[in-house]
Amino acid sequence: MSDRADNSVLNLAVGGIRALKAYEPGKPLAELEREYGITEAVKLASNENPLGMSALASQAIIESVQSASLYPDGNAYYLKQALSKHLSVDDVRIDIGQITVGNGSNELLEIIARSFVSQHEAVMYSQHAFAVYPLVTQAIGATHQMIAANHWGHDLDAMLDGITAQTKVIFIANPNNPTGTYLDSALLYAFIQKVRKDIIVVIDEAYHEYVSIDTYVSAMTWVAEFENLIVSRTFSKAYGLAGLRVGYCVSQNVVADVLNRVRQPFNVSVPAQAAAELALSDQGFIKRTVDLNAEGKSQLYSAFSDMGLNYIPSQGNFIAVDVQRNVNELNEALLKQGVIIRPIEAYQMPGYIRVSVGMESQNTQFLSALALVMSESECIV
Ligand SMILES: *Cc1c(COP(=O)(O)O)cnc(C)c1O
């Protein structure tokens, strides 16, 4: 008997989708304040920029209202021009034909999976990797190849060993979310060299701006060399445009051409294109963002140490910390204190929460609430 004979309409959904669990985002601030009847709540759950966005970007949004009754430029010409200029540094040349823009970089990750992976093929990613990788894999009904992590980070040797004839796309976030771990550039480069050329390697650099390692080299540098390499970035994190939904990826032209066939023609809105273009021109804002993040990380690291909590050193704007508690109960208690963080049990990290780095006062508000709820709950180790 086919599934359709079962009279649940759910069975009309295709196989991968039936088994799909929706992505659970951080609770919006307004929702928490409404549900719990509190004010002055703090959200440190979605790695947003506590400084907001560049004033040039917000001005661009206001001015873009004039043209928002018309469809956006489907080719995002001015944004791509600005990106090409921004990304072409030292010996690297990125021309506009290599850039694909997305409604957030998440859309691009999905487009990549849909463009290159069919049902009988497989997608590889690491344990503790970004939730969107398994999600897009599941949505297309492809096989998951989740490779065990090494001290929370990616185990590149195990990933090479895990490659099969079915492997079609490999997703690697560098730095990785939610662990904040980072892959040495030389090791990552050697890895890409060893991967079969009929496998697309995606390096997700959503946290690129925050990396503070001297030897760090963006994978963008290697795009000219590898036809199977795609590097994605976003305006949601350091640029502070999460609510506008805009990201991009860079590849060789032939890959960009494939992605552009699948992409919806008007996937990035008029205000998003305008804001992203102007945001790029304000690198002073990025510098302030990165400096504030470094200070906030130090503040949180030293408080965690004082509290005797283990944390994973982070190259992003968030920290995963082992609170040694039932994190669902702890999360609920923090919400009552007006603090939103992310329990990351679903990433196979029991006992861990992920907190985004905020302004000093927000970090302090979080730390006080954490100390309070921890004193009122039971340690589970
Ligand atoms: C936040 C994040 C993104 C960006 O998502 P957008 O759709 O661009 O907002 C991509 N990858 C990782 C690993 C992230 O943490």
GROMACS .gro file of C-alpha atoms and ligand atoms in nm:
model
  396
    1MET     CA    1   0.000   0.000   0.000
    2SER     CA    2   0.144   0.339  -0.088
    3ASP     CA    3   0.178   0.614   0.170
    4ARG     CA    4  -0.086   0.810  -0.017
    5ALA     CA    5  -0.348   0.556   0.077
    6ASP     CA    6  -0.296   0.658   0.437
    7ASN     CA    7  -0.537   0.946   0.461
    8SER     CA    8  -0.302   1.195   0.628
    9VAL     CA    9  -0.227   1.487   0.399
   10LEU     CA   10   0.123   1.488   0.553
   11ASN     CA   11   0.197   1.184   0.338
   12LEU     CA   12   0.152   1.392   0.026
   13ALA     CA   13   0.474   1.575   0.115
   14VAL     CA   14   0.784   1.430  -0.050
   15GLY     CA   15   0.996   1.187   0.153
   16GLY     CA   16   1.270   1.420   0.273
   17ILE     CA   17   1.022   1.685   0.382
   18ARG     CA   18   0.806   1.441   0.581
   19ALA     CA   19   1.102   1.365   0.808
   20LEU     CA   20   1.209   1.730   0.829
   21LYS     CA   21   1.207   1.924   1.154
   22ALA     CA   22   1.173   2.299   1.113
   23TYR     CA   23   1.469   2.516   1.212
   24GLU     CA   24   1.413   2.663   1.557
   25PRO     CA   25   1.529   3.022   1.566
   26GLY     CA   26   1.609   3.221   1.880
   27LYS     CA   27   1.297   3.364   2.044
   28PRO     CA   28   1.227   3.720   1.926
   29LEU     CA   29   1.260   3.985   2.199
   30ALA     CA   30   0.910   4.120   2.152
   31GLU     CA   31   0.764   3.771   2.191
   32LEU     CA   32   0.948   3.711   2.520
   33GLU     CA   33   0.843   4.048   2.659
   34ARG     CA   34   0.482   3.979   2.561
   35GLU     CA   35   0.471   3.621   2.693
   36TYR     CA   36   0.649   3.686   3.023
   37GLY     CA   37   0.524   4.040   3.080
   38ILE     CA   38   0.874   4.178   3.118
   39THR     CA   39   1.057   4.475   2.973
   40GLU     CA   40   1.426   4.538   2.909
   41ALA     CA   41   1.489   4.180   2.809
   42VAL     CA   42   1.817   4.108   2.634
   43LYS     CA   43   1.859   3.881   2.332
   44LEU     CA   44   2.196   3.715   2.292
   45ALA     CA   45   2.067   3.424   2.088
   46SER     CA   46   2.119   3.484   1.718
   47ASN     CA   47   2.468   3.633   1.684
   48GLU     CA   48   2.333   3.970   1.579
   49ASN     CA   49   2.543   4.285   1.598
   50PRO     CA   50   2.478   4.472   1.927
   51LEU     CA   51   2.580   4.798   1.753
   52GLY     CA   52   2.300   4.756   1.500
   53MET     CA   53   2.405   4.863   1.152
   54SER     CA   54   2.617   5.135   0.993
   55ALA     CA   55   2.442   5.473   0.976
   56LEU     CA   56   2.520   5.475   0.604
   57ALA     CA   57   2.323   5.151   0.566
   58SER     CA   58   2.019   5.276   0.757
   59GLN     CA   59   2.023   5.598   0.552
   60ALA     CA   60   2.035   5.387   0.235
   61ILE     CA   61   1.728   5.192   0.351
   62ILE     CA   62   1.534   5.513   0.407
   63GLU     CA   63   1.631   5.648   0.067
   64SER     CA   64   1.555   5.317  -0.105
   65VAL     CA   65   1.186   5.362  -0.018
   66GLN     CA   66   1.166   5.587  -0.326
   67SER     CA   67   1.230   5.293  -0.556
   68ALA     CA   68   1.071   5.011  -0.355
   69SER     CA   69   0.756   5.013  -0.568
   70LEU     CA   70   0.964   4.871  -0.850
   71TYR     CA   71   1.116   4.522  -0.866
   72PRO     CA   72   1.475   4.511  -0.745
   73ASP     CA   73   1.762   4.471  -0.989
   74GLY     CA   74   1.763   4.094  -1.026
   75ASN     CA   75   2.131   4.105  -1.108
   76ALA     CA   76   2.215   4.326  -0.806
   77TYR     CA   77   2.456   4.516  -1.029
   78TYR     CA   78   2.563   4.791  -0.788
   79LEU     CA   79   2.595   4.559  -0.494
   80LYS     CA   80   2.803   4.316  -0.698
   81GLN     CA   81   3.023   4.604  -0.820
   82ALA     CA   82   3.081   4.708  -0.460
   83LEU     CA   83   3.151   4.348  -0.357
   84SER     CA   84   3.390   4.295  -0.646
   85LYS     CA   85   3.586   4.602  -0.540
   86HIS     CA   86   3.578   4.505  -0.172
   87LEU     CA   87   3.690   4.146  -0.235
   88SER     CA   88   3.961   4.221  -0.491
   89VAL     CA   89   4.253   4.283  -0.258
   90ASP     CA   90   4.622   4.203  -0.299
   91ASP     CA   91   4.650   3.935  -0.567
   92VAL     CA   92   4.285   3.831  -0.552
   93ARG     CA   93   4.050   3.938  -0.833
   94ILE     CA   94   3.680   3.866  -0.795
   95ASP     CA   95   3.468   3.984  -1.088
   96ILE     CA   96   3.094   4.035  -1.073
   97GLY     CA   97   3.028   3.721  -1.276
   98GLN     CA   98   3.164   3.514  -0.987
   99ILE     CA   99   2.921   3.655  -0.731
  100THR     CA  100   2.575   3.517  -0.650
  101VAL     CA  101   2.356   3.714  -0.409
  102GLY     CA  102   2.105   3.549  -0.181
  103ASN     CA  103   1.814   3.622   0.052
  104GLY     CA  104   2.056   3.565   0.336
  105SER     CA  105   2.339   3.321   0.280
  106ASN     CA  106   2.104   3.047   0.400
  107GLU     CA  107   1.919   3.075   0.073
  108LEU     CA  108   2.246   3.022  -0.112
  109LEU     CA  109   2.326   2.711   0.092
  110GLU     CA  110   1.989   2.575  -0.008
  111ILE     CA  111   2.035   2.671  -0.373
  112ILE     CA  112   2.375   2.498  -0.373
  113ALA     CA  113   2.222   2.177  -0.238
  114ARG     CA  114   1.934   2.189  -0.486
  115SER     CA  115   2.163   2.267  -0.778
  116PHE     CA  116   2.423   1.999  -0.719
  117VAL     CA  117   2.275   1.718  -0.514
  118SER     CA  118   2.014   1.469  -0.626
  119GLN     CA  119   1.825   1.225  -0.409
  120HIS     CA  120   2.071   0.942  -0.448
  121GLU     CA  121   2.369   1.151  -0.355
  122ALA     CA  122   2.511   1.265  -0.022
  123VAL     CA  123   2.599   1.583   0.162
  124MET     CA  124   2.885   1.586   0.412
  125TYR     CA  125   2.920   1.810   0.715
  126SER     CA  126   3.074   1.784   1.060
  127GLN     CA  127   2.911   1.694   1.389
  128HIS     CA  128   2.823   2.018   1.579
  129ALA     CA  129   2.795   2.203   1.246
  130PHE     CA  130   2.546   2.474   1.146
  131ALA     CA  131   2.187   2.343   1.157
  132VAL     CA  132   2.107   2.457   0.804
  133TYR     CA  133   2.337   2.192   0.647
  134PRO     CA  134   2.139   1.890   0.769
  135LEU     CA  135   1.821   2.084   0.702
  136VAL     CA  136   1.885   2.148   0.333
  137THR     CA  137   2.016   1.792   0.294
  138GLN     CA  138   1.698   1.651   0.444
  139ALA     CA  139   1.476   1.877   0.235
  140ILE     CA  140   1.608   1.734  -0.090
  141GLY     CA  141   1.596   1.378   0.041
  142ALA     CA  142   1.972   1.329   0.008
  143THR     CA  143   2.193   1.114   0.233
  144HIS     CA  144   2.354   1.273   0.540
  145GLN     CA  145   2.723   1.214   0.596
  146MET     CA  146   2.784   1.359   0.940
  147ILE     CA  147   3.148   1.317   1.041
  148ALA     CA  148   3.243   1.301   1.409
  149ALA     CA  149   3.410   1.617   1.536
  150ASN     CA  150   3.755   1.639   1.689
  151HIS     CA  151   3.759   1.843   2.013
  152TRP     CA  152   3.446   2.028   1.891
  153GLY     CA  153   3.618   2.124   1.566
  154HIS     CA  154   3.606   1.967   1.220
  155ASP     CA  155   3.814   1.653   1.172
  156LEU     CA  156   3.938   1.710   0.819
  157ASP     CA  157   4.116   1.373   0.796
  158ALA     CA  158   3.802   1.189   0.901
  159MET     CA  159   3.607   1.394   0.647
  160LEU     CA  160   3.846   1.289   0.368
  161ASP     CA  161   3.817   0.928   0.482
  162GLY     CA  162   3.438   0.956   0.488
  163ILE     CA  163   3.404   1.062   0.125
  164THR     CA  164   3.220   0.806  -0.086
  165ALA     CA  165   3.112   0.782  -0.449
  166GLN     CA  166   2.782   0.942  -0.339
  167THR     CA  167   2.937   1.251  -0.178
  168LYS     CA  168   2.846   1.557  -0.382
  169VAL     CA  169   2.867   1.861  -0.154
  170ILE     CA  170   3.076   1.924   0.160
  171PHE     CA  171   2.973   2.210   0.389
  172ILE     CA  172   3.234   2.359   0.622
  173ALA     CA  173   3.177   2.670   0.831
  174ASN     CA  174   3.499   2.848   0.920
  175PRO     CA  175   3.470   2.966   1.193
  176ASN     CA  176   3.204   2.715   1.287
  177ASN     CA  177   2.870   2.794   1.450
  178PRO     CA  178   2.776   2.699   1.727
  179THR     CA  179   3.120   2.591   1.852
  180GLY     CA  180   3.323   2.898   1.746
  181THR     CA  181   3.606   2.664   1.646
  182TYR     CA  182   3.834   2.755   1.362
  183LEU     CA  183   4.023   2.559   1.097
  184ASP     CA  184   4.382   2.648   1.023
  185SER     CA  185   4.402   2.794   0.672
  186ALA     CA  186   4.693   2.575   0.559
  187LEU     CA  187   4.509   2.260   0.671
  188LEU     CA  188   4.189   2.371   0.505
  189TYR     CA  189   4.371   2.448   0.182
  190ALA     CA  190   4.539   2.106   0.186
  191PHE     CA  191   4.198   1.949   0.245
  192ILE     CA  192   4.040   2.122  -0.056
  193GLN     CA  193   4.335   2.010  -0.268
  194LYS     CA  194   4.270   1.649  -0.172
  195VAL     CA  195   3.893   1.646  -0.228
  196ARG     CA  196   3.779   1.489  -0.557
  197LYS     CA  197   3.705   1.753  -0.819
  198ASP     CA  198   3.352   1.626  -0.874
  199ILE     CA  199   3.257   1.729  -0.521
  200ILE     CA  200   3.151   2.087  -0.443
  201VAL     CA  201   3.324   2.225  -0.132
  202VAL     CA  202   3.139   2.511   0.038
  203ILE     CA  203   3.333   2.721   0.287
  204ASP     CA  204   3.080   2.921   0.488
  205GLU     CA  205   3.253   3.235   0.614
  206ALA     CA  206   2.958   3.390   0.796
  207TYR     CA  207   3.195   3.499   1.076
  208HIS     CA  208   3.491   3.594   0.856
  209GLU     CA  209   3.514   3.951   0.987
  210TYR     CA  210   3.566   3.837   1.347
  211VAL     CA  211   3.861   3.603   1.294
  212SER     CA  212   4.166   3.727   1.483
  213ILE     CA  213   4.424   3.462   1.390
  214ASP     CA  214   4.744   3.597   1.229
  215THR     CA  215   4.775   3.313   0.981
  216TYR     CA  216   4.409   3.324   0.873
  217VAL     CA  217   4.353   3.339   0.499
  218SER     CA  218   4.001   3.354   0.359
  219ALA     CA  219   3.907   3.069   0.126
  220MET     CA  220   3.808   3.349  -0.115
  221THR     CA  221   4.180   3.357  -0.199
  222TRP     CA  222   4.160   3.008  -0.349
  223VAL     CA  223   3.851   3.043  -0.568
  224ALA     CA  224   4.057   3.104  -0.884
  225GLU     CA  225   4.238   2.777  -0.822
  226PHE     CA  226   3.947   2.541  -0.752
  227GLU     CA  227   3.652   2.508  -0.988
  228ASN     CA  228   3.463   2.310  -0.721
  229LEU     CA  229   3.498   2.573  -0.444
  230ILE     CA  230   3.222   2.808  -0.325
  231VAL     CA  231   3.277   3.061  -0.046
  232SER     CA  232   2.973   3.216   0.118
  233ARG     CA  233   2.946   3.523   0.340
  234THR     CA  234   2.665   3.721   0.494
  235PHE     CA  235   2.556   4.072   0.585
  236SER     CA  236   2.363   3.932   0.883
  237LYS     CA  237   2.642   3.915   1.138
  238ALA     CA  238   2.918   4.181   1.152
  239TYR     CA  239   2.733   4.408   0.908
  240GLY     CA  240   2.422   4.399   1.126
  241LEU     CA  241   2.167   4.352   0.846
  242ALA     CA  242   2.012   4.024   0.968
  243GLY     CA  243   1.659   4.155   0.929
  244LEU     CA  244   1.707   4.249   0.565
  245ARG     CA  245   1.822   3.904   0.449
  246VAL     CA  246   2.123   3.944   0.226
  247GLY     CA  247   2.426   3.725   0.171
  248TYR     CA  248   2.646   3.625  -0.120
  249CYS     CA  249   2.875   3.356  -0.244
  250VAL     CA  250   3.179   3.359  -0.466
  251SER     CA  251   3.286   3.085  -0.703
  252GLN     CA  252   3.420   3.051  -1.053
  253ASN     CA  253   3.183   3.188  -1.320
  254VAL     CA  254   3.064   2.847  -1.432
  255VAL     CA  255   2.934   2.764  -1.083
  256ALA     CA  256   2.781   3.110  -1.037
  257ASP     CA  257   2.601   3.057  -1.366
  258VAL     CA  258   2.445   2.736  -1.233
  259LEU     CA  259   2.336   2.900  -0.907
  260ASN     CA  260   2.186   3.193  -1.093
  261ARG     CA  261   1.964   2.958  -1.292
  262VAL     CA  262   1.808   2.825  -0.972
  263ARG     CA  263   1.792   3.152  -0.781
  264GLN     CA  264   1.463   3.341  -0.783
  265PRO     CA  265   1.511   3.646  -1.005
  266PHE     CA  266   1.418   3.902  -0.738
  267ASN     CA  267   1.549   3.726  -0.428
  268VAL     CA  268   1.717   4.029  -0.269
  269SER     CA  269   1.493   4.326  -0.198
  270VAL     CA  270   1.548   4.689  -0.293
  271PRO     CA  271   1.633   4.805   0.064
  272ALA     CA  272   1.857   4.503   0.122
  273GLN     CA  273   2.064   4.567  -0.190
  274ALA     CA  274   2.097   4.937  -0.107
  275ALA     CA  275   2.187   4.879   0.257
  276ALA     CA  276   2.442   4.608   0.180
  277GLU     CA  277   2.617   4.825  -0.076
  278LEU     CA  278   2.651   5.116   0.166
  279ALA     CA  279   2.735   4.891   0.461
  280LEU     CA  280   3.037   4.763   0.267
  281SER     CA  281   3.165   5.117   0.228
  282ASP     CA  282   3.172   5.169   0.607
  283GLN     CA  283   3.463   4.954   0.718
  284GLY     CA  284   3.506   5.180   1.023
  285PHE     CA  285   3.181   5.033   1.152
  286ILE     CA  286   3.319   4.682   1.103
  287LYS     CA  287   3.632   4.777   1.295
  288ARG     CA  288   3.424   4.908   1.587
  289THR     CA  289   3.213   4.593   1.574
  290VAL     CA  290   3.515   4.364   1.585
  291ASP     CA  291   3.682   4.564   1.866
  292LEU     CA  292   3.365   4.559   2.075
  293ASN     CA  293   3.336   4.185   2.016
  294ALA     CA  294   3.693   4.125   2.134
  295GLU     CA  295   3.625   4.320   2.454
  296GLY     CA  296   3.297   4.138   2.512
  297LYS     CA  297   3.460   3.800   2.459
  298SER     CA  298   3.725   3.882   2.721
  299GLN     CA  299   3.455   3.992   2.963
  300LEU     CA  300   3.260   3.669   2.915
  301TYR     CA  301   3.568   3.442   2.916
  302SER     CA  302   3.691   3.579   3.246
  303ALA     CA  303   3.345   3.561   3.405
  304PHE     CA  304   3.307   3.197   3.291
  305SER     CA  305   3.648   3.114   3.436
  306ASP     CA  306   3.554   3.280   3.766
  307MET     CA  307   3.237   3.070   3.770
  308GLY     CA  308   3.436   2.754   3.699
  309LEU     CA  309   3.263   2.696   3.364
  310ASN     CA  310   3.435   2.546   3.063
  311TYR     CA  311   3.387   2.733   2.737
  312ILE     CA  312   3.512   2.679   2.383
  313PRO     CA  313   3.742   2.964   2.272
  314SER     CA  314   3.560   3.132   1.983
  315GLN     CA  315   3.660   3.302   1.660
  316GLY     CA  316   3.304   3.427   1.615
  317ASN     CA  317   3.074   3.669   1.797
  318PHE     CA  318   2.934   3.401   2.028
  319ILE     CA  319   3.063   3.153   2.284
  320ALA     CA  320   2.956   2.796   2.359
  321VAL     CA  321   2.979   2.733   2.732
  322ASP     CA  322   2.921   2.420   2.939
  323VAL     CA  323   2.674   2.519   3.211
  324GLN     CA  324   2.659   2.164   3.351
  325ARG     CA  325   2.284   2.189   3.388
  326ASN     CA  326   1.970   2.063   3.222
  327VAL     CA  327   1.980   2.334   2.957
  328ASN     CA  328   1.608   2.334   2.882
  329GLU     CA  329   1.530   2.412   3.245
  330LEU     CA  330   1.813   2.663   3.260
  331ASN     CA  331   1.689   2.826   2.941
  332GLU     CA  332   1.340   2.857   3.082
  333ALA     CA  333   1.479   3.014   3.403
  334LEU     CA  334   1.689   3.260   3.200
  335LEU     CA  335   1.384   3.357   2.992
  336LYS     CA  336   1.201   3.442   3.314
  337GLN     CA  337   1.495   3.670   3.396
  338GLY     CA  338   1.454   3.834   3.055
  339VAL     CA  339   1.759   3.677   2.892
  340ILE     CA  340   1.744   3.489   2.561
  341ILE     CA  341   2.033   3.256   2.474
  342ARG     CA  342   2.048   2.934   2.271
  343PRO     CA  343   2.050   2.593   2.434
  344ILE     CA  344   2.248   2.382   2.186
  345GLU     CA  345   2.152   2.033   2.290
  346ALA     CA  346   2.022   1.974   1.937
  347TYR     CA  347   2.382   2.010   1.813
  348GLN     CA  348   2.485   1.708   2.020
  349MET     CA  349   2.626   1.937   2.286
  350PRO     CA  350   2.434   1.847   2.601
  351GLY     CA  351   2.494   2.085   2.893
  352TYR     CA  352   2.603   2.361   2.656
  353ILE     CA  353   2.445   2.693   2.575
  354ARG     CA  354   2.554   2.943   2.313
  355VAL     CA  355   2.557   3.309   2.403
  356SER     CA  356   2.613   3.588   2.152
  357VAL     CA  357   2.858   3.857   2.257
  358GLY     CA  358   2.668   4.176   2.336
  359MET     CA  359   2.740   4.524   2.467
  360GLU     CA  360   2.920   4.524   2.803
  361SER     CA  361   2.594   4.598   2.988
  362GLN     CA  362   2.409   4.318   2.805
  363ASN     CA  363   2.686   4.071   2.886
  364THR     CA  364   2.665   4.179   3.249
  365GLN     CA  365   2.287   4.137   3.251
  366PHE     CA  366   2.329   3.786   3.108
  367LEU     CA  367   2.606   3.694   3.355
  368SER     CA  368   2.404   3.808   3.658
  369ALA     CA  369   2.101   3.613   3.540
  370LEU     CA  370   2.317   3.307   3.470
  371ALA     CA  371   2.477   3.320   3.816
  372LEU     CA  372   2.132   3.348   3.974
  373VAL     CA  373   1.967   3.062   3.784
  374MET     CA  374   2.272   2.839   3.826
  375SER     CA  375   2.265   2.890   4.201
  376GLU     CA  376   1.901   2.782   4.197
  377SER     CA  377   1.949   2.470   3.983
  378GLU     CA  378   2.126   2.144   4.021
  379CYS     CA  379   2.460   2.060   3.868
  380ILE     CA  380   2.432   1.746   3.652
  381VAL     CA  381   2.794   1.637   3.641
  382LIG     C1  382   2.429   3.305   1.077
  382LIG     C2  383   2.493   3.208   0.985
  382LIG     C3  384   2.474   3.218   0.847
  382LIG     C4  385   2.402   3.335   0.788
  382LIG     O1  386   2.273   3.324   0.767
  382LIG     P1  387   2.197   3.436   0.681
  382LIG     O2  388   2.099   3.356   0.607
  382LIG     O3  389   2.298   3.501   0.592
  382LIG     O4  390   2.139   3.529   0.780
  382LIG     C5  391   2.536   3.126   0.764
  382LIG     N1  392   2.615   3.032   0.815
  382LIG     C6  393   2.640   3.023   0.946
  382LIG     C7  394   2.734   2.919   0.995
  382LIG     C8  395   2.577   3.109   1.034
  382LIG     O5  396   2.599   3.098   1.165
   0.00000   0.00000   0.00000
